Amino acid sequence: MIELILPLPPSLNSYWRSATTKVKRPAQFGRLMQTVRSPITVYISVKGQQFRTDVIAAVLQARANKKLTGRLQVDLVIHPADKRVQDIDNRIKATLDALTHAGVYADDSQIDRLIVCRGDIIKGGQCQVLITELEG
């Protein structure tokens, strides 16, 4: 069993970012260059990268980088930072991906049971995590 206290995960609305870039290439006819947009690039935002860094630090401090390989149950208690209306399901993917990245388990596809609850308001927010290996 692994127990962790993590910072409040960013909402997926602020975790992922996307961008297109302009590139110059030769025009189809002639020697002129034309500017075109490249395909969309999706990346983790600065806020998301900071969350991942914070999760890695918490995992290392708890010595929880076990690279578990069995089937798992993950219990999350999301403690909002304030009274604003928010969807707790928007915070799950960032948490599970960060735990994978931190080496707690090999891949979040190992999770067979996921229980998510909204907790009391805690200044700054928080996420309590309990990971249990399932038998069989």
PDB file of C-alpha atoms in Angstrom:
ATOM      1  CA  MET A   1       0.000   0.000   0.000  1.00  0.00           C
ATOM      2  CA  ILE A   2       1.251   3.468  -0.916  1.00  0.00           C
ATOM      3  CA  GLU A   3      -0.110   6.643   0.684  1.00  0.00           C
ATOM      4  CA  LEU A   4       0.781  10.064  -0.681  1.00  0.00           C
ATOM      5  CA  ILE A   5      -0.234  13.663  -0.128  1.00  0.00           C
ATOM      6  CA  LEU A   6       0.104  15.610  -3.371  1.00  0.00           C
ATOM      7  CA  PRO A   7      -0.595  19.195  -4.342  1.00  0.00           C
ATOM      8  CA  LEU A   8      -3.941  19.876  -5.981  1.00  0.00           C
ATOM      9  CA  PRO A   9      -3.655  18.624  -9.559  1.00  0.00           C
ATOM     10  CA  PRO A  10      -4.244  21.194 -12.283  1.00  0.00           C
ATOM     11  CA  SER A  11      -7.485  20.915 -14.200  1.00  0.00           C
ATOM     12  CA  LEU A  12      -7.092  19.327 -17.620  1.00  0.00           C
ATOM     13  CA  ASN A  13      -8.219  22.692 -18.982  1.00  0.00           C
ATOM     14  CA  SER A  14      -4.871  24.113 -17.845  1.00  0.00           C
ATOM     15  CA  TYR A  15      -2.713  20.960 -18.023  1.00  0.00           C
ATOM     16  CA  TRP A  16      -2.499  20.466 -21.797  1.00  0.00           C
ATOM     17  CA  ARG A  17      -1.682  23.151 -24.344  1.00  0.00           C
ATOM     18  CA  SER A  18      -1.540  23.079 -28.116  1.00  0.00           C
ATOM     19  CA  ALA A  19       0.074  25.299 -30.702  1.00  0.00           C
ATOM     20  CA  THR A  20       0.718  25.571 -34.379  1.00  0.00           C
ATOM     21  CA  THR A  21       3.855  27.154 -35.750  1.00  0.00           C
ATOM     22  CA  LYS A  22       4.402  29.006 -38.965  1.00  0.00           C
ATOM     23  CA  VAL A  23       7.037  27.632 -41.310  1.00  0.00           C
ATOM     24  CA  LYS A  24       8.284  28.937 -44.629  1.00  0.00           C
ATOM     25  CA  ARG A  25       8.484  26.604 -47.577  1.00  0.00           C
ATOM     26  CA  PRO A  26       8.875  27.067 -51.314  1.00  0.00           C
ATOM     27  CA  ALA A  27       5.685  27.962 -53.113  1.00  0.00           C
ATOM     28  CA  GLN A  28       4.275  25.309 -55.389  1.00  0.00           C
ATOM     29  CA  PHE A  29       5.086  27.337 -58.475  1.00  0.00           C
ATOM     30  CA  GLY A  30       7.953  29.745 -58.779  1.00  0.00           C
ATOM     31  CA  ARG A  31      10.727  30.683 -56.420  1.00  0.00           C
ATOM     32  CA  LEU A  32       8.701  32.558 -53.806  1.00  0.00           C
ATOM     33  CA  MET A  33       8.454  31.317 -50.260  1.00  0.00           C
ATOM     34  CA  GLN A  34       5.076  30.925 -48.641  1.00  0.00           C
ATOM     35  CA  THR A  35       4.211  30.766 -44.973  1.00  0.00           C
ATOM     36  CA  VAL A  36       2.107  27.792 -43.889  1.00  0.00           C
ATOM     37  CA  ARG A  37       1.019  26.449 -40.541  1.00  0.00           C
ATOM     38  CA  SER A  38       2.545  23.213 -39.349  1.00  0.00           C
ATOM     39  CA  PRO A  39       0.461  20.492 -37.683  1.00  0.00           C
ATOM     40  CA  ILE A  40      -0.747  21.064 -34.140  1.00  0.00           C
ATOM     41  CA  THR A  41       1.732  20.240 -31.368  1.00  0.00           C
ATOM     42  CA  VAL A  42       0.277  19.216 -27.994  1.00  0.00           C
ATOM     43  CA  TYR A  43       2.393  19.670 -24.886  1.00  0.00           C
ATOM     44  CA  ILE A  44       2.147  19.881 -21.098  1.00  0.00           C
ATOM     45  CA  SER A  45       1.796  23.441 -19.801  1.00  0.00           C
ATOM     46  CA  VAL A  46       4.218  25.070 -17.378  1.00  0.00           C
ATOM     47  CA  LYS A  47       1.620  24.518 -14.639  1.00  0.00           C
ATOM     48  CA  GLY A  48       1.411  20.839 -15.600  1.00  0.00           C
ATOM     49  CA  GLN A  49       5.196  20.446 -15.640  1.00  0.00           C
ATOM     50  CA  GLN A  50       5.425  22.004 -12.176  1.00  0.00           C
ATOM     51  CA  PHE A  51       2.776  19.571 -10.903  1.00  0.00           C
ATOM     52  CA  ARG A  52       4.765  16.633 -12.314  1.00  0.00           C
ATOM     53  CA  THR A  53       7.926  17.934 -10.615  1.00  0.00           C
ATOM     54  CA  ASP A  54       6.072  18.284  -7.310  1.00  0.00           C
ATOM     55  CA  VAL A  55       4.666  14.744  -7.613  1.00  0.00           C
ATOM     56  CA  ILE A  56       8.130  13.305  -8.326  1.00  0.00           C
ATOM     57  CA  ALA A  57       9.471  15.068  -5.211  1.00  0.00           C
ATOM     58  CA  ALA A  58       6.612  13.714  -3.048  1.00  0.00           C
ATOM     59  CA  VAL A  59       7.052  10.190  -4.433  1.00  0.00           C
ATOM     60  CA  LEU A  60      10.817  10.204  -3.841  1.00  0.00           C
ATOM     61  CA  GLN A  61      10.404  11.588  -0.330  1.00  0.00           C
ATOM     62  CA  ALA A  62       7.912   8.799   0.489  1.00  0.00           C
ATOM     63  CA  ARG A  63      10.144   6.237  -1.254  1.00  0.00           C
ATOM     64  CA  ALA A  64       7.108   5.240  -3.291  1.00  0.00           C
ATOM     65  CA  ASN A  65       8.815   4.857  -6.695  1.00  0.00           C
ATOM     66  CA  LYS A  66       8.182   1.102  -6.618  1.00  0.00           C
ATOM     67  CA  LYS A  67       7.296   0.569 -10.312  1.00  0.00           C
ATOM     68  CA  LEU A  68       4.391  -1.656  -9.250  1.00  0.00           C
ATOM     69  CA  THR A  69       3.478  -4.111 -12.020  1.00  0.00           C
ATOM     70  CA  GLY A  70       0.303  -5.773 -10.714  1.00  0.00           C
ATOM     71  CA  ARG A  71      -3.348  -4.784 -10.922  1.00  0.00           C
ATOM     72  CA  LEU A  72      -4.148  -1.727  -8.810  1.00  0.00           C
ATOM     73  CA  GLN A  73      -6.818   0.143  -6.937  1.00  0.00           C
ATOM     74  CA  VAL A  74      -6.319   3.893  -6.649  1.00  0.00           C
ATOM     75  CA  ASP A  75      -8.300   6.013  -4.196  1.00  0.00           C
ATOM     76  CA  LEU A  76      -8.140   9.785  -4.660  1.00  0.00           C
ATOM     77  CA  VAL A  77      -9.547  12.426  -2.344  1.00  0.00           C
ATOM     78  CA  ILE A  78      -9.486  15.797  -4.078  1.00  0.00           C
ATOM     79  CA  HIS A  79      -9.471  18.687  -1.591  1.00  0.00           C
ATOM     80  CA  PRO A  80     -10.390  21.895  -3.448  1.00  0.00           C
ATOM     81  CA  ALA A  81      -8.526  25.106  -2.635  1.00  0.00           C
ATOM     82  CA  ASP A  82     -11.705  27.191  -2.328  1.00  0.00           C
ATOM     83  CA  LYS A  83     -15.495  27.191  -2.751  1.00  0.00           C
ATOM     84  CA  ARG A  84     -15.491  27.738  -6.517  1.00  0.00           C
ATOM     85  CA  VAL A  85     -17.494  25.221  -8.545  1.00  0.00           C
ATOM     86  CA  GLN A  86     -15.157  22.654 -10.092  1.00  0.00           C
ATOM     87  CA  ASP A  87     -15.308  19.211 -11.630  1.00  0.00           C
ATOM     88  CA  ILE A  88     -13.162  16.765  -9.690  1.00  0.00           C
ATOM     89  CA  ASP A  89     -13.018  14.440 -12.700  1.00  0.00           C
ATOM     90  CA  ASN A  90     -10.968  17.116 -14.480  1.00  0.00           C
ATOM     91  CA  ARG A  91      -8.100  16.446 -12.070  1.00  0.00           C
ATOM     92  CA  ILE A  92      -7.829  12.664 -12.349  1.00  0.00           C
ATOM     93  CA  LYS A  93      -5.801  12.202 -15.554  1.00  0.00           C
ATOM     94  CA  ALA A  94      -3.074  14.654 -14.535  1.00  0.00           C
ATOM     95  CA  THR A  95      -2.680  12.816 -11.215  1.00  0.00           C
ATOM     96  CA  LEU A  96      -2.525   9.317 -12.701  1.00  0.00           C
ATOM     97  CA  ASP A  97      -0.108  10.356 -15.456  1.00  0.00           C
ATOM     98  CA  ALA A  98       2.169  12.129 -12.963  1.00  0.00           C
ATOM     99  CA  LEU A  99       2.252   9.023 -10.750  1.00  0.00           C
ATOM    100  CA  THR A 100       3.252   6.944 -13.790  1.00  0.00           C
ATOM    101  CA  HIS A 101       5.920   9.490 -14.692  1.00  0.00           C
ATOM    102  CA  ALA A 102       7.216   9.417 -11.098  1.00  0.00           C
ATOM    103  CA  GLY A 103       7.645   5.629 -11.220  1.00  0.00           C
ATOM    104  CA  VAL A 104       4.974   4.548  -8.744  1.00  0.00           C
ATOM    105  CA  TYR A 105       3.598   2.030 -11.246  1.00  0.00           C
ATOM    106  CA  ALA A 106       4.559   1.019 -14.754  1.00  0.00           C
ATOM    107  CA  ASP A 107       1.427   2.353 -16.493  1.00  0.00           C
ATOM    108  CA  ASP A 108      -1.964   3.696 -15.484  1.00  0.00           C
ATOM    109  CA  SER A 109      -3.606   0.945 -17.555  1.00  0.00           C
ATOM    110  CA  GLN A 110      -2.881  -1.283 -14.521  1.00  0.00           C
ATOM    111  CA  ILE A 111      -5.650   0.479 -12.586  1.00  0.00           C
ATOM    112  CA  ASP A 112      -8.722  -1.745 -12.362  1.00  0.00           C
ATOM    113  CA  ARG A 113     -10.524   0.167  -9.627  1.00  0.00           C
ATOM    114  CA  LEU A 114     -10.522   3.952  -9.300  1.00  0.00           C
ATOM    115  CA  ILE A 115     -12.370   5.678  -6.482  1.00  0.00           C
ATOM    116  CA  VAL A 116     -12.545   9.464  -6.458  1.00  0.00           C
ATOM    117  CA  CYS A 117     -14.095  11.637  -3.750  1.00  0.00           C
ATOM    118  CA  ARG A 118     -14.320  15.342  -3.094  1.00  0.00           C
ATOM    119  CA  GLY A 119     -12.812  16.213   0.273  1.00  0.00           C
ATOM    120  CA  ASP A 120     -13.053  19.266   2.483  1.00  0.00           C
ATOM    121  CA  ILE A 121     -11.645  22.572   1.328  1.00  0.00           C
ATOM    122  CA  ILE A 122      -7.963  22.919   2.219  1.00  0.00           C
ATOM    123  CA  LYS A 123      -6.167  26.208   1.615  1.00  0.00           C
ATOM    124  CA  GLY A 124      -4.044  25.742  -1.507  1.00  0.00           C
ATOM    125  CA  GLY A 125      -5.784  22.434  -2.293  1.00  0.00           C
ATOM    126  CA  GLN A 126      -4.498  18.902  -1.939  1.00  0.00           C
ATOM    127  CA  CYS A 127      -4.874  15.387  -3.298  1.00  0.00           C
ATOM    128  CA  GLN A 128      -4.676  12.371  -1.011  1.00  0.00           C
ATOM    129  CA  VAL A 129      -3.697   9.179  -2.829  1.00  0.00           C
ATOM    130  CA  LEU A 130      -3.936   5.578  -1.665  1.00  0.00           C
ATOM    131  CA  ILE A 131      -2.645   2.867  -4.020  1.00  0.00           C
ATOM    132  CA  THR A 132      -3.325  -0.780  -3.251  1.00  0.00           C
ATOM    133  CA  GLU A 133      -2.255  -3.843  -5.192  1.00  0.00           C
ATOM    134  CA  LEU A 134      -5.208  -6.105  -5.947  1.00  0.00           C
ATOM    135  CA  GLU A 135      -5.005  -9.834  -5.369  1.00  0.00           C
ATOM    136  CA  GLY A 136      -5.437 -12.338  -8.163  1.00  0.00           C
TER     137      GLY A 136
END
